Each structure stands twice: as C-alpha cells, then as structure tokens.
mmCIF file of C-alpha atoms in Angstrom:
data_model
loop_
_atom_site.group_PDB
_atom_site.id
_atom_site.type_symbol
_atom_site.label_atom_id
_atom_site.label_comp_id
_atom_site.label_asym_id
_atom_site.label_seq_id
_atom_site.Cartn_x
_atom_site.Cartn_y
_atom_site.Cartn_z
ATOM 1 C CA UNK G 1 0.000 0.000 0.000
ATOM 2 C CA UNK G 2 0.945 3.518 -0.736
ATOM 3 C CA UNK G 3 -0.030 6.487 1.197
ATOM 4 C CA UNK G 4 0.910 9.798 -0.626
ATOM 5 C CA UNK G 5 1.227 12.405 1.707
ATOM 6 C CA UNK G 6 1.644 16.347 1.246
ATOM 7 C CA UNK G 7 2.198 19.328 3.966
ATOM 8 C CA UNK G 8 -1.100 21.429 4.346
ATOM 9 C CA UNK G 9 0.647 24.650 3.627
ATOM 10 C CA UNK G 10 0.281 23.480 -0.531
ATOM 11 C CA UNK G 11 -2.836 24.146 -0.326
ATOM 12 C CA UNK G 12 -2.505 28.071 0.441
ATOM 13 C CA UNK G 13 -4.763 29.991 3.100
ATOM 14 C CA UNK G 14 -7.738 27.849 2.397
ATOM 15 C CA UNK G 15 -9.753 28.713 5.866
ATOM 16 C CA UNK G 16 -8.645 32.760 5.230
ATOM 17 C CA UNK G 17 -10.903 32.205 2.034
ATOM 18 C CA UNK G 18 -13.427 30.529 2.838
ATOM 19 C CA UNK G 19 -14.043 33.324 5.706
ATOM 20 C CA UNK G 20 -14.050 35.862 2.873
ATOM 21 C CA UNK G 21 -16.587 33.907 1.246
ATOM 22 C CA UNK G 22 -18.869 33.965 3.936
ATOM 23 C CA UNK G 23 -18.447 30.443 4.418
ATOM 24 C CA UNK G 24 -18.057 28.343 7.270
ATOM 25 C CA UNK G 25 -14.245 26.949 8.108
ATOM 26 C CA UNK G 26 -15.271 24.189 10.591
ATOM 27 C CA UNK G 27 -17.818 22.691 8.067
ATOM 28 C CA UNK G 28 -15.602 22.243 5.097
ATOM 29 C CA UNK G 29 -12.918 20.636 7.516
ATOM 30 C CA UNK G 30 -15.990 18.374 8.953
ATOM 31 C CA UNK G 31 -16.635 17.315 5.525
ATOM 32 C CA UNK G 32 -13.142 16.643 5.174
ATOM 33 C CA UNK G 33 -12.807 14.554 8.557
ATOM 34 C CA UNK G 34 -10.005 16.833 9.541
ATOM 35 C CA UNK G 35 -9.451 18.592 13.060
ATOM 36 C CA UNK G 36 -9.605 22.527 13.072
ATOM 37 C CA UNK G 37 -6.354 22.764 14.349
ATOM 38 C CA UNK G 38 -4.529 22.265 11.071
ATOM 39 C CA UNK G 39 -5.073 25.240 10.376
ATOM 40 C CA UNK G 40 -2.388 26.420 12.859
ATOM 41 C CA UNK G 41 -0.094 23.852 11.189
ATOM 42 C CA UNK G 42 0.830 24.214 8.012
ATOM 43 C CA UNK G 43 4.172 21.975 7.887
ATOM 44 C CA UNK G 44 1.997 19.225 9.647
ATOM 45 C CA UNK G 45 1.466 15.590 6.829
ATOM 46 C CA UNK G 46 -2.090 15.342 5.568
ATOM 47 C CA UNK G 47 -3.269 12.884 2.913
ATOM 48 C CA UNK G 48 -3.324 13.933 -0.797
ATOM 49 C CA UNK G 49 -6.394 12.761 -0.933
ATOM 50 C CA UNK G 50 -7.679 14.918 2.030
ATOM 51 C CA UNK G 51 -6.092 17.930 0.266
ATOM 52 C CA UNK G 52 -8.103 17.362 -2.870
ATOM 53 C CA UNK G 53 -10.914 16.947 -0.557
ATOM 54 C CA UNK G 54 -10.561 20.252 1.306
ATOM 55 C CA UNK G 55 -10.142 21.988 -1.624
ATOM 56 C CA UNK G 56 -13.338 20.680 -3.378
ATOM 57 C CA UNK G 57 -14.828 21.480 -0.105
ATOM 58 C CA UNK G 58 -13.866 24.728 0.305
ATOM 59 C CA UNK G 59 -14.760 25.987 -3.810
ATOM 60 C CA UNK G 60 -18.040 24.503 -3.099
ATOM 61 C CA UNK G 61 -19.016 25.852 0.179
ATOM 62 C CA UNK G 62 -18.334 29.497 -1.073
ATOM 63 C CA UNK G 63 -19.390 28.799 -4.860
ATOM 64 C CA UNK G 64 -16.280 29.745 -6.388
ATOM 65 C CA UNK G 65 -14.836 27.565 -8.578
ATOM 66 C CA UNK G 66 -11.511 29.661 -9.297
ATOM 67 C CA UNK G 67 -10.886 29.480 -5.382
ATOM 68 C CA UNK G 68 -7.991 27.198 -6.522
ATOM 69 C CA UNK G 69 -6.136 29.254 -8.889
ATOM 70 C CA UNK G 70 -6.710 32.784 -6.240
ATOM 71 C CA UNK G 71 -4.910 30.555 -3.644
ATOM 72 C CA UNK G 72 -1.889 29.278 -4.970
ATOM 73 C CA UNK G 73 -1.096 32.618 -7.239
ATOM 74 C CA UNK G 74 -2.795 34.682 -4.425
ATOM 75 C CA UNK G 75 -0.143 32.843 -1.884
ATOM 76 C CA UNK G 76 2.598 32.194 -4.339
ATOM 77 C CA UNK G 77 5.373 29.389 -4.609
ATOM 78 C CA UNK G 78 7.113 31.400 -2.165
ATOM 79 C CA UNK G 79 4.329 30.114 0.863
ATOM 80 C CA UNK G 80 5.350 27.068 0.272
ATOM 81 C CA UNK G 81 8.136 26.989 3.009
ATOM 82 C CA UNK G 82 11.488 26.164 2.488
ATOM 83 C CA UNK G 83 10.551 24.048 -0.600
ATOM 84 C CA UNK G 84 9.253 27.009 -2.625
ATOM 85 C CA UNK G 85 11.885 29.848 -1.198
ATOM 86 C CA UNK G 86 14.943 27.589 -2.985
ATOM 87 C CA UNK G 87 12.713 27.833 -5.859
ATOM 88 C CA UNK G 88 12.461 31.237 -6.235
ATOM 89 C CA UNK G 89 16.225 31.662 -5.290
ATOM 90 C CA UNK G 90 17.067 29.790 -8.435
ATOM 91 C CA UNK G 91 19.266 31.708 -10.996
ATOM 92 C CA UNK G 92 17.374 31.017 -13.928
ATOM 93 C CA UNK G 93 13.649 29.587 -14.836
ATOM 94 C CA UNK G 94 14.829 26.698 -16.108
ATOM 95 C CA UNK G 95 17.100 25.913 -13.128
ATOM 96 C CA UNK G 96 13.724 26.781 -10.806
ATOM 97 C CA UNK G 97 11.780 24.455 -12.809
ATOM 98 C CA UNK G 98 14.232 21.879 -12.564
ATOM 99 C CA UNK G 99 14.801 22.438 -8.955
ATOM 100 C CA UNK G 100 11.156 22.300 -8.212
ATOM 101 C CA UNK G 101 9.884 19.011 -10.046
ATOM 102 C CA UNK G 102 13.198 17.433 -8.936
ATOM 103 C CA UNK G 103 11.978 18.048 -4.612
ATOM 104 C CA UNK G 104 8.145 18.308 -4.860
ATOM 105 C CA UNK G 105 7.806 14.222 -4.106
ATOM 106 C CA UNK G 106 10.500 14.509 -1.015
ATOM 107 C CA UNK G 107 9.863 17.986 0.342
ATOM 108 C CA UNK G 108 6.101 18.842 -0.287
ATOM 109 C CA UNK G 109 3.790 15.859 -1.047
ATOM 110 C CA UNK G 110 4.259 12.407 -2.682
ATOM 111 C CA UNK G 111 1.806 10.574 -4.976
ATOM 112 C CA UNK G 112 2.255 13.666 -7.247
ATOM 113 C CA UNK G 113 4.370 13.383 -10.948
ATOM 114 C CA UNK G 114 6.015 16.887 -11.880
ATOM 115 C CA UNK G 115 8.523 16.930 -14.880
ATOM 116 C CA UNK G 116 9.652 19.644 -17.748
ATOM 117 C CA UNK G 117 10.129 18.785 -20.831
ATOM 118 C CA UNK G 118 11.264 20.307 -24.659
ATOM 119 C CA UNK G 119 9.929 19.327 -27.876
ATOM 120 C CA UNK G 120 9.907 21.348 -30.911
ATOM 121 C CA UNK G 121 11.001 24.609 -29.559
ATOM 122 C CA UNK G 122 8.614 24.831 -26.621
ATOM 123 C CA UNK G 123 8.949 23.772 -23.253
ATOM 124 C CA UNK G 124 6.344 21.941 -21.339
ATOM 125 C CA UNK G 125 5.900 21.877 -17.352
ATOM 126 C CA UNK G 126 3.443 18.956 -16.760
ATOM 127 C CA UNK G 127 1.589 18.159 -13.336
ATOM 128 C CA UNK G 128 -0.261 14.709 -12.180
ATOM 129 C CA UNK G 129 -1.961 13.146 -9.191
ATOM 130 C CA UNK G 130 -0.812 9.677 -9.115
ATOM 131 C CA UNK G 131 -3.150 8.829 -6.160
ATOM 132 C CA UNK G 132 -6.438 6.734 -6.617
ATOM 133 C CA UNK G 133 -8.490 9.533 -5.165
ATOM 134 C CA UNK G 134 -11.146 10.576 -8.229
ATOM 135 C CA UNK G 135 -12.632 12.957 -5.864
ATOM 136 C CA UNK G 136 -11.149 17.105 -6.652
ATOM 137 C CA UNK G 137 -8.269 16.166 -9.038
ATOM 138 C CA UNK G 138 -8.744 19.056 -11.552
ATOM 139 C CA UNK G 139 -8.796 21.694 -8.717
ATOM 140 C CA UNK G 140 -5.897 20.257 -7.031
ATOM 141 C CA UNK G 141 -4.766 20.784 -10.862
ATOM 142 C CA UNK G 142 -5.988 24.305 -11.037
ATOM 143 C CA UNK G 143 -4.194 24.905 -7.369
ATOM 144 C CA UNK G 144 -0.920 23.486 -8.977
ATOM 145 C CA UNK G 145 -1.055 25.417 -12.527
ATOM 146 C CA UNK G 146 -1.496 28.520 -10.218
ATOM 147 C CA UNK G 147 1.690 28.056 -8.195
ATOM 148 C CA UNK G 148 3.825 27.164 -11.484
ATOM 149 C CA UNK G 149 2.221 30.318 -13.230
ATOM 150 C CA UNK G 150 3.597 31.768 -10.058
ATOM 151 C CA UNK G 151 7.290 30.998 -11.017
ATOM 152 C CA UNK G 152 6.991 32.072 -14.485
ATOM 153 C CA UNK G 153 5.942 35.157 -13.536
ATOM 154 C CA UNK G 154 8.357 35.756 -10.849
ATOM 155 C CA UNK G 155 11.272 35.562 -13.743
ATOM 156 C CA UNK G 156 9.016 36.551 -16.950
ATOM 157 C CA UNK G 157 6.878 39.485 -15.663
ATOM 158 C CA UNK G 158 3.614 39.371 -14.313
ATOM 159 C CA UNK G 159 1.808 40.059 -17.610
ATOM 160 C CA UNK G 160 3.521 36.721 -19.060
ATOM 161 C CA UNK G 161 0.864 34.440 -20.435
ATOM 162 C CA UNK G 162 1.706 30.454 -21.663
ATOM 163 C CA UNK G 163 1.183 29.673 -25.129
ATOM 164 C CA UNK G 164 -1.194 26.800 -23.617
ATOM 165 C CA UNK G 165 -2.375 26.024 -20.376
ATOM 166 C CA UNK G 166 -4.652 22.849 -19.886
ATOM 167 C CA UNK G 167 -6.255 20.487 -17.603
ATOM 168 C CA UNK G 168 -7.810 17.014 -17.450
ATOM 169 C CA UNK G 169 -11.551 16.222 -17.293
ATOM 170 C CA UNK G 170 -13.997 15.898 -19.984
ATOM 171 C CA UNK G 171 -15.871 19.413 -18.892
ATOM 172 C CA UNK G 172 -14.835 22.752 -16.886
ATOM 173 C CA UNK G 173 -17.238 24.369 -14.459
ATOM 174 C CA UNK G 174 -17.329 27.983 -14.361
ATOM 175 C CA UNK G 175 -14.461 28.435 -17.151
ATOM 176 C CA UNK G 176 -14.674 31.671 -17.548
ATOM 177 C CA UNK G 177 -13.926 32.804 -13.856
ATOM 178 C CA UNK G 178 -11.058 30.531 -13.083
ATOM 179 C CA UNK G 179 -9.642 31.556 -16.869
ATOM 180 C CA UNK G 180 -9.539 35.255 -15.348
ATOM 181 C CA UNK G 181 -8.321 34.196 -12.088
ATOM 182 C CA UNK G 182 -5.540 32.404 -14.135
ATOM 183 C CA UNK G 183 -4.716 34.799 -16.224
ATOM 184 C CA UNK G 184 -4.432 32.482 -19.397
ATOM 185 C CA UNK G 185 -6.947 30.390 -21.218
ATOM 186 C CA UNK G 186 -7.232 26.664 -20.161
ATOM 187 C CA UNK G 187 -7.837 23.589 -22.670
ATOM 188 C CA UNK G 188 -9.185 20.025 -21.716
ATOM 189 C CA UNK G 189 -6.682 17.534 -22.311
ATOM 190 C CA UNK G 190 -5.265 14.299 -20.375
ATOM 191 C CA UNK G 191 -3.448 16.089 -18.117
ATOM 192 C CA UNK G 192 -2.586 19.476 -16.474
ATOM 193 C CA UNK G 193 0.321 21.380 -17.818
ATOM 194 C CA UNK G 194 1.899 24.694 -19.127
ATOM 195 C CA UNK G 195 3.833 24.869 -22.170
ATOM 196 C CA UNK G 196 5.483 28.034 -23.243
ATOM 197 C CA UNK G 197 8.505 29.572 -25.631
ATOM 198 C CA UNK G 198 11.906 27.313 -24.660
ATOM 199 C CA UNK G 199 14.055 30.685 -25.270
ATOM 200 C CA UNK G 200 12.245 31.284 -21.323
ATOM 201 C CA UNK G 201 14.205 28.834 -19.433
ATOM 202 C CA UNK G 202 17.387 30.855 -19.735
ATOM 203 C CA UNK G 203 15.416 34.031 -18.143
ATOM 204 C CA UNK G 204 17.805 34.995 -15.255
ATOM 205 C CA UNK G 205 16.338 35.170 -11.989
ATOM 206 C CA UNK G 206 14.614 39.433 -11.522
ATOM 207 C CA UNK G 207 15.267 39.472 -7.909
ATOM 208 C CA UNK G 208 17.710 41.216 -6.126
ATOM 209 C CA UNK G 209 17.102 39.510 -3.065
ATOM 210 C CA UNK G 210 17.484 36.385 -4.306
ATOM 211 C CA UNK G 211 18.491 33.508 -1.659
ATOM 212 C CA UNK G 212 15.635 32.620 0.056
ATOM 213 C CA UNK G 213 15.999 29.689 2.928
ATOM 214 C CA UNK G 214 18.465 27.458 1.727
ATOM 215 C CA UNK G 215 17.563 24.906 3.994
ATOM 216 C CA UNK G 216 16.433 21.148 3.596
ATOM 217 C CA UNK G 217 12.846 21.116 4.433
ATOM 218 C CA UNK G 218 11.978 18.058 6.533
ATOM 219 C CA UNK G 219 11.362 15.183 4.057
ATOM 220 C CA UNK G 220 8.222 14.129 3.045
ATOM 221 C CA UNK G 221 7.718 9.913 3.841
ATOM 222 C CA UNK G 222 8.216 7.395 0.779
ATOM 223 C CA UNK G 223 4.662 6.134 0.196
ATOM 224 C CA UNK G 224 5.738 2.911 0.300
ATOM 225 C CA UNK G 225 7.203 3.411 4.366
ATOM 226 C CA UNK G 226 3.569 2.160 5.970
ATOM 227 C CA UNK G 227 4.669 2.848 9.128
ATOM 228 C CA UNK G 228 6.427 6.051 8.741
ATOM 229 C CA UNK G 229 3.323 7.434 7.430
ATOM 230 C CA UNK G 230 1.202 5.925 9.868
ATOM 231 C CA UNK G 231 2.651 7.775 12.398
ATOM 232 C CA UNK G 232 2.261 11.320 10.880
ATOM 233 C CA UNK G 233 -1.891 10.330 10.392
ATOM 234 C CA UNK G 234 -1.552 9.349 14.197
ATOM 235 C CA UNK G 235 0.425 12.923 14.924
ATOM 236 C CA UNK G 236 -2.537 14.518 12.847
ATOM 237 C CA UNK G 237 -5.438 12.719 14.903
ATOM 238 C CA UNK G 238 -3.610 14.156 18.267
ATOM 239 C CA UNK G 239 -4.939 17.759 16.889
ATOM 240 C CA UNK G 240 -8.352 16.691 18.148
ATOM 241 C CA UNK G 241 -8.075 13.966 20.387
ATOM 242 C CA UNK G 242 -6.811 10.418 20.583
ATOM 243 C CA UNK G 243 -7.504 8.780 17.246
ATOM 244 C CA UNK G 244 -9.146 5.550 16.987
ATOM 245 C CA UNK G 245 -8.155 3.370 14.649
ATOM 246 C CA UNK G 246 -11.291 3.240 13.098
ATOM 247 C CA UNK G 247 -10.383 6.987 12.133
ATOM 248 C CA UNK G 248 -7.297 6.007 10.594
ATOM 249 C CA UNK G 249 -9.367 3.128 8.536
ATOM 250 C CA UNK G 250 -11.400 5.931 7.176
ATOM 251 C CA UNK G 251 -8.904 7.735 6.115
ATOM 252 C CA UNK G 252 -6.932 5.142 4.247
ATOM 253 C CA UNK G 253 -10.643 3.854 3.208
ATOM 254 C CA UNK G 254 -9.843 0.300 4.806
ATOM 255 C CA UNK G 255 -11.843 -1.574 6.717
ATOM 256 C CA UNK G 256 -10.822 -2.295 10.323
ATOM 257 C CA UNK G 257 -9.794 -5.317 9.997
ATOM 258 C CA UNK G 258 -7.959 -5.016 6.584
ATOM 259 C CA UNK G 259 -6.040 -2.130 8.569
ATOM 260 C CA UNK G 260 -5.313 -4.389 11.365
ATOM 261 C CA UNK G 261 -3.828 -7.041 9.089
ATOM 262 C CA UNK G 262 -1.582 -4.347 7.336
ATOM 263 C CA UNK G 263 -0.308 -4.082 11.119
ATOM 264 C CA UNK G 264 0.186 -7.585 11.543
ATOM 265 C CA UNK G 265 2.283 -7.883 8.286
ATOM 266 C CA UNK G 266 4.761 -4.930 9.524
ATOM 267 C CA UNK G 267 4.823 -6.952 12.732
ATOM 268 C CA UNK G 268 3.367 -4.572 14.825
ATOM 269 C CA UNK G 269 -0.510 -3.016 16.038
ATOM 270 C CA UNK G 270 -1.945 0.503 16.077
ATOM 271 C CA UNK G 271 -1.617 0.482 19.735
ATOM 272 C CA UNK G 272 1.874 -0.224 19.717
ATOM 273 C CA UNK G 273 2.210 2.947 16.844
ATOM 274 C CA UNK G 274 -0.213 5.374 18.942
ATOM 275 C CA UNK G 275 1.906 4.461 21.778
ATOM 276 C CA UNK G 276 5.209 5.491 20.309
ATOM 277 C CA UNK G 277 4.138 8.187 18.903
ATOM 278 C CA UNK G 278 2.895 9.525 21.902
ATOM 279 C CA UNK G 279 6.025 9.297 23.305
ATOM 280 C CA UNK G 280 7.611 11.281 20.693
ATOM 281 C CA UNK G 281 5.333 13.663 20.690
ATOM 282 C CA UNK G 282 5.170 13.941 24.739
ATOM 283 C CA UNK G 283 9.085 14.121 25.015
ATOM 284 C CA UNK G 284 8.910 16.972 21.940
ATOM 285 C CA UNK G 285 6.593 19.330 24.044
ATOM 286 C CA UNK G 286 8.647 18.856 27.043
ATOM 287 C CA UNK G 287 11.698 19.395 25.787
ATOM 288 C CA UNK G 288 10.524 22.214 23.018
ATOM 289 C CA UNK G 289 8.118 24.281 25.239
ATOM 290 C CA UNK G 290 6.804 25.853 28.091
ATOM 291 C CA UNK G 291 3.417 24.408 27.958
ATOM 292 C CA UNK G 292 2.207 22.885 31.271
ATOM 293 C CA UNK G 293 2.440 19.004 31.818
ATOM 294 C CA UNK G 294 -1.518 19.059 31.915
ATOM 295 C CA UNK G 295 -1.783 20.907 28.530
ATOM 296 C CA UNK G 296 0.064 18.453 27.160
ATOM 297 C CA UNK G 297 -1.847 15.233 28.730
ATOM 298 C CA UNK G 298 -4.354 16.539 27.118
ATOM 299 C CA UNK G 299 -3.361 17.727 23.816
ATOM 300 C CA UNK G 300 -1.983 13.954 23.727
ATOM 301 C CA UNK G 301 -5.810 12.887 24.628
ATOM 302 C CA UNK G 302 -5.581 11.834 27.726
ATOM 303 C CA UNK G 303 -8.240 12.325 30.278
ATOM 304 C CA UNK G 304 -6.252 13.872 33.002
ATOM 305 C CA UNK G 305 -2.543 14.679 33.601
ATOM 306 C CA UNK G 306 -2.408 11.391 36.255
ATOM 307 C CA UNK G 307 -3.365 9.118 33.508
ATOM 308 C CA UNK G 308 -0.704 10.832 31.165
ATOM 309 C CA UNK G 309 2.133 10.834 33.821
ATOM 310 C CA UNK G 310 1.842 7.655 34.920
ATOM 311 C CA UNK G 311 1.428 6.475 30.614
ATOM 312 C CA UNK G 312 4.815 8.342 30.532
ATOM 313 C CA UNK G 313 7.003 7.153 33.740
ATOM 314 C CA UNK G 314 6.478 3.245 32.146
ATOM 315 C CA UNK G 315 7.592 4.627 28.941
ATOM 316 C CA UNK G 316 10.747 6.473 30.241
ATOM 317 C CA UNK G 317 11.506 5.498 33.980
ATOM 318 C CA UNK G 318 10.565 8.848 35.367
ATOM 319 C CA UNK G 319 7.606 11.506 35.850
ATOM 320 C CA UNK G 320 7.543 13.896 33.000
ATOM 321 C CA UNK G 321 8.254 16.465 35.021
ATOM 322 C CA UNK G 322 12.132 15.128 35.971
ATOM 323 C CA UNK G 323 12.602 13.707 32.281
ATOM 324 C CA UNK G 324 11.503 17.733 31.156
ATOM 325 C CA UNK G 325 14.290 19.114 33.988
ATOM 326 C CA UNK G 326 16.821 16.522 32.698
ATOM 327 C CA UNK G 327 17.354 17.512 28.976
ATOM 328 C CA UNK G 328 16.635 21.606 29.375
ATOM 329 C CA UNK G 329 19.333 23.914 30.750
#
C-alpha cells in the first residue's frame, strides 16, 4: 500500500478564504474529517487525498470555482516553506523548474508526478496526481497550474501568459472565472500542464534579493514506508483527540480489519504505533516548550494529567516532570 502524503501549507490559506466567502471553516474541515487545528499547522502531513478533498470542499461551500487558482497565485510558490523559497532563489527559470519538479515528491507531497520537458522549440511543465483519489483532481490541478504560473511570472513578468495552459476532465465548471483568475486560457486535455517559448528557461532570476531559505525542508515519507506514514496520520489525529483506529481506517478507506492485518504484516498493532508516537510527541513538548504538563496530557488525549504521567514514567523510567528538567538547561 501507498499512502501519498503532502504538507497542508500546498494548499494556500484555504480557511482565510473561505471566511471571505462567507463560508463556514469548521464545516468544510468536517466534511473533510479533519481537526480545526490544522489550520495552525501548516508543515503538519495530511493525505493527498484529504487535500483534494478540502479543496473541493472549500470551492463549493463558497461557490467559487476559481478558489484554486486565487490561492496558490494569491499565496505564491514562495508560501510554500522552504521548498518554494529555494525555488524562487534559483538563478534562472529553467534551473527553478528543474529544482522544483526534482523536490516536490520529497519535500512537499508524494503521490504527485512533476517533470519539464522540450519538444519542438517549446517547453512543457506537466503536473499529475498519481493517487487513486477521483474525488477534486482538476482543482488540485488548477491549485498546482497557479503556483507554477507563479514561477513564471516571478522571472518573466507578471503580464507573461503560456502559449497553452490545460487540464484534465472531460468538462470545466465555471471556465470563464477561473480563466480570469488564471490569467491564461485553459484547454481540456489528459493532463494538467503549461507549455510556453523554450528561449524562457534561460530568463535569469529578476530578484535582487534572491536567496531565500536554503535549507532542507523536513522530508516528506516514501509512500511505500507504511509505518512512517502511519505515524504522521496518528500525529494529525492528536490535533483533536486520541484517534481511533477506526479513524485512521477511514482515512486510508480500509476496513478495520484489513487495517489491522496491514499491522500484523509490519509486525506490529496501532496500539503499539499510537503508543510510540505519543512518546515522541510527549518528550517533543517537554523538551521544546513551556506548555504545562496538563496541557500536554491533554493535547496527547488523555483524560487527566495522572493518567498521562503515569502512561509516561512506564515509557521512560521517570515523571515527566524530571525527564523535562533533565534535557533543558
């Protein structure tokens, strides 16, 4: 099984919008199964698929189909963290292009297929969803054709339009108004891309303050790592509450017990992963913040901070409180 995962920040300031719209925040994340709180996280591993969901969500509640293309062009590749800032620091377009299809599946969501290519004196930038999720794949398109727009503007002027933009499906809603948000014209084709003049990849880089964060960005999991990603689903469930595995199976859409046996072949439970992830997560608050040992019982859903220090003393040896004093200054 593969679980493609991307960080919520790539899919811009979706709750700012939806307030805007007049719409209501906590309903499109109900819809979406998905605690509040994520809003406050933006670097925190959510599903592709719940991404695409949100989205969808979000266009629909407020009845604006171009929401996608305003957010990513409204935010910019630059709001992307890390990821996007070494993209815009790149000397040229071409090396930005380059730079950007060649990190997207490690630093900013996986189950995605990004690659450039030439042919006949154009250049192409193409954009897929390789996960099985049919639900709000051409906005998640849309989202993505704004943030590469983005980049070409950033080194070709903000009046640049593609020779051809295009995404997949066999009709557009609303054309018109997420044509205009776009800036270009869009045509219906197999798959989402931009293709434009080649002589643009050797466009050198307009900024003067070009640099941006340098730094690695946190990787993304290989889909393929079950467990790895397992445990950032279980980190997102602690937003709300404890997750129960039967919120995990709905998120993977497995049944219970098909879940359970993808435990059993990685010799291990969803207890045993809730647990140690808890840990982490516990020994992270102590040691990162000031946040009171009952805050944190709770934010780790547990019912009171007894229940949560004792949990804790038979995972380390000692009461939270001496493990915290023991690795601060």
């Amino acid at each position: 099984m593969r679980i493609g995962l991307t960080k919520a920040r790539s899919m811009g300031p979706v709750a700012e919008a939806v307030e805007r719209g007049g719409g209501s925040v906590a309903r499109v994340f109900a819809r979406a199964d998905l605690p509040l709180r994520l809003i406050e996280e933006p670097d925190r591993l959510i599903l592709l698929s719940d991404q695409l969901r949100i989205v969808e969500s979000a266009a629909r509640e407020i009845g604006d189909a171009a929401l996608p293309a305003r957010l990513s062009l409204g935010a910019g590749v630059a709001s992307l963290g890390p990821y996007g800032m070494r993209v815009c620091a790149s000397e040229s377009l071409g090396l930005a292009l380059n730079l950007g299809t060649a990190l997207i599946v490690r630093h900013l969501q996986t189950a995605t297929a990004m690659a450039v290519t030439v042919r006949d004196g154009r250049a192409h930038v193409s954009y897929a969803v390789t996960d099985a999720s049919a639900v709000g794949r051409q906005k998640n398109e849309i989202l993505a054709l704004g943030y590469i727009l983005d980049v070409l503007r950033r080194f070709l002027g903000a009046d640049f339009v593609p020779a051809e933009a295009s995404v997949s499906g066999a009709i557009l809603t609303d054309r018109g108004a997420i044509e205009a948000a776009l800036g270009c014209t869009l045509s219906l084709r197999s798959g989402a891309g931009i293709t434009f003049d080649v002589r643009h990849l050797a466009a050198a880089n307009p900024s003067t303050t070009a640099g941006g964060d340098q730094r690695d960005t946190a990787p993304v999991p290989d889909p393929a790592d079950f467990i790895l990603c397992i445990g950032h689903l279980i980190r997102l469930g602690l937003l709300e509450a404890r997750p129960p595995i039967d919120w995990l199976s709905r998120r993977l859409g497995l049944s219970r017990r098909s879940l359970q046996r993808r435990f059993e072949a990685h010799g291990t439970t969803f207890l045993s992963c809730l647990t140690s992830v808890r840990t982490e997560e516990a020994k992270r608050l102590l040691a990162t913040t000031d946040r009171p040992i009952g805050q944190i019982a709770l934010d780790l859903g547990y019912a009171d901070p007894a229940h949560f220090s004792r949990a804790f003393q038979d995972w380390t040896g000692c009461p939270p409180s001496a493990w915290r004093r023991g690795v601060r200054p």
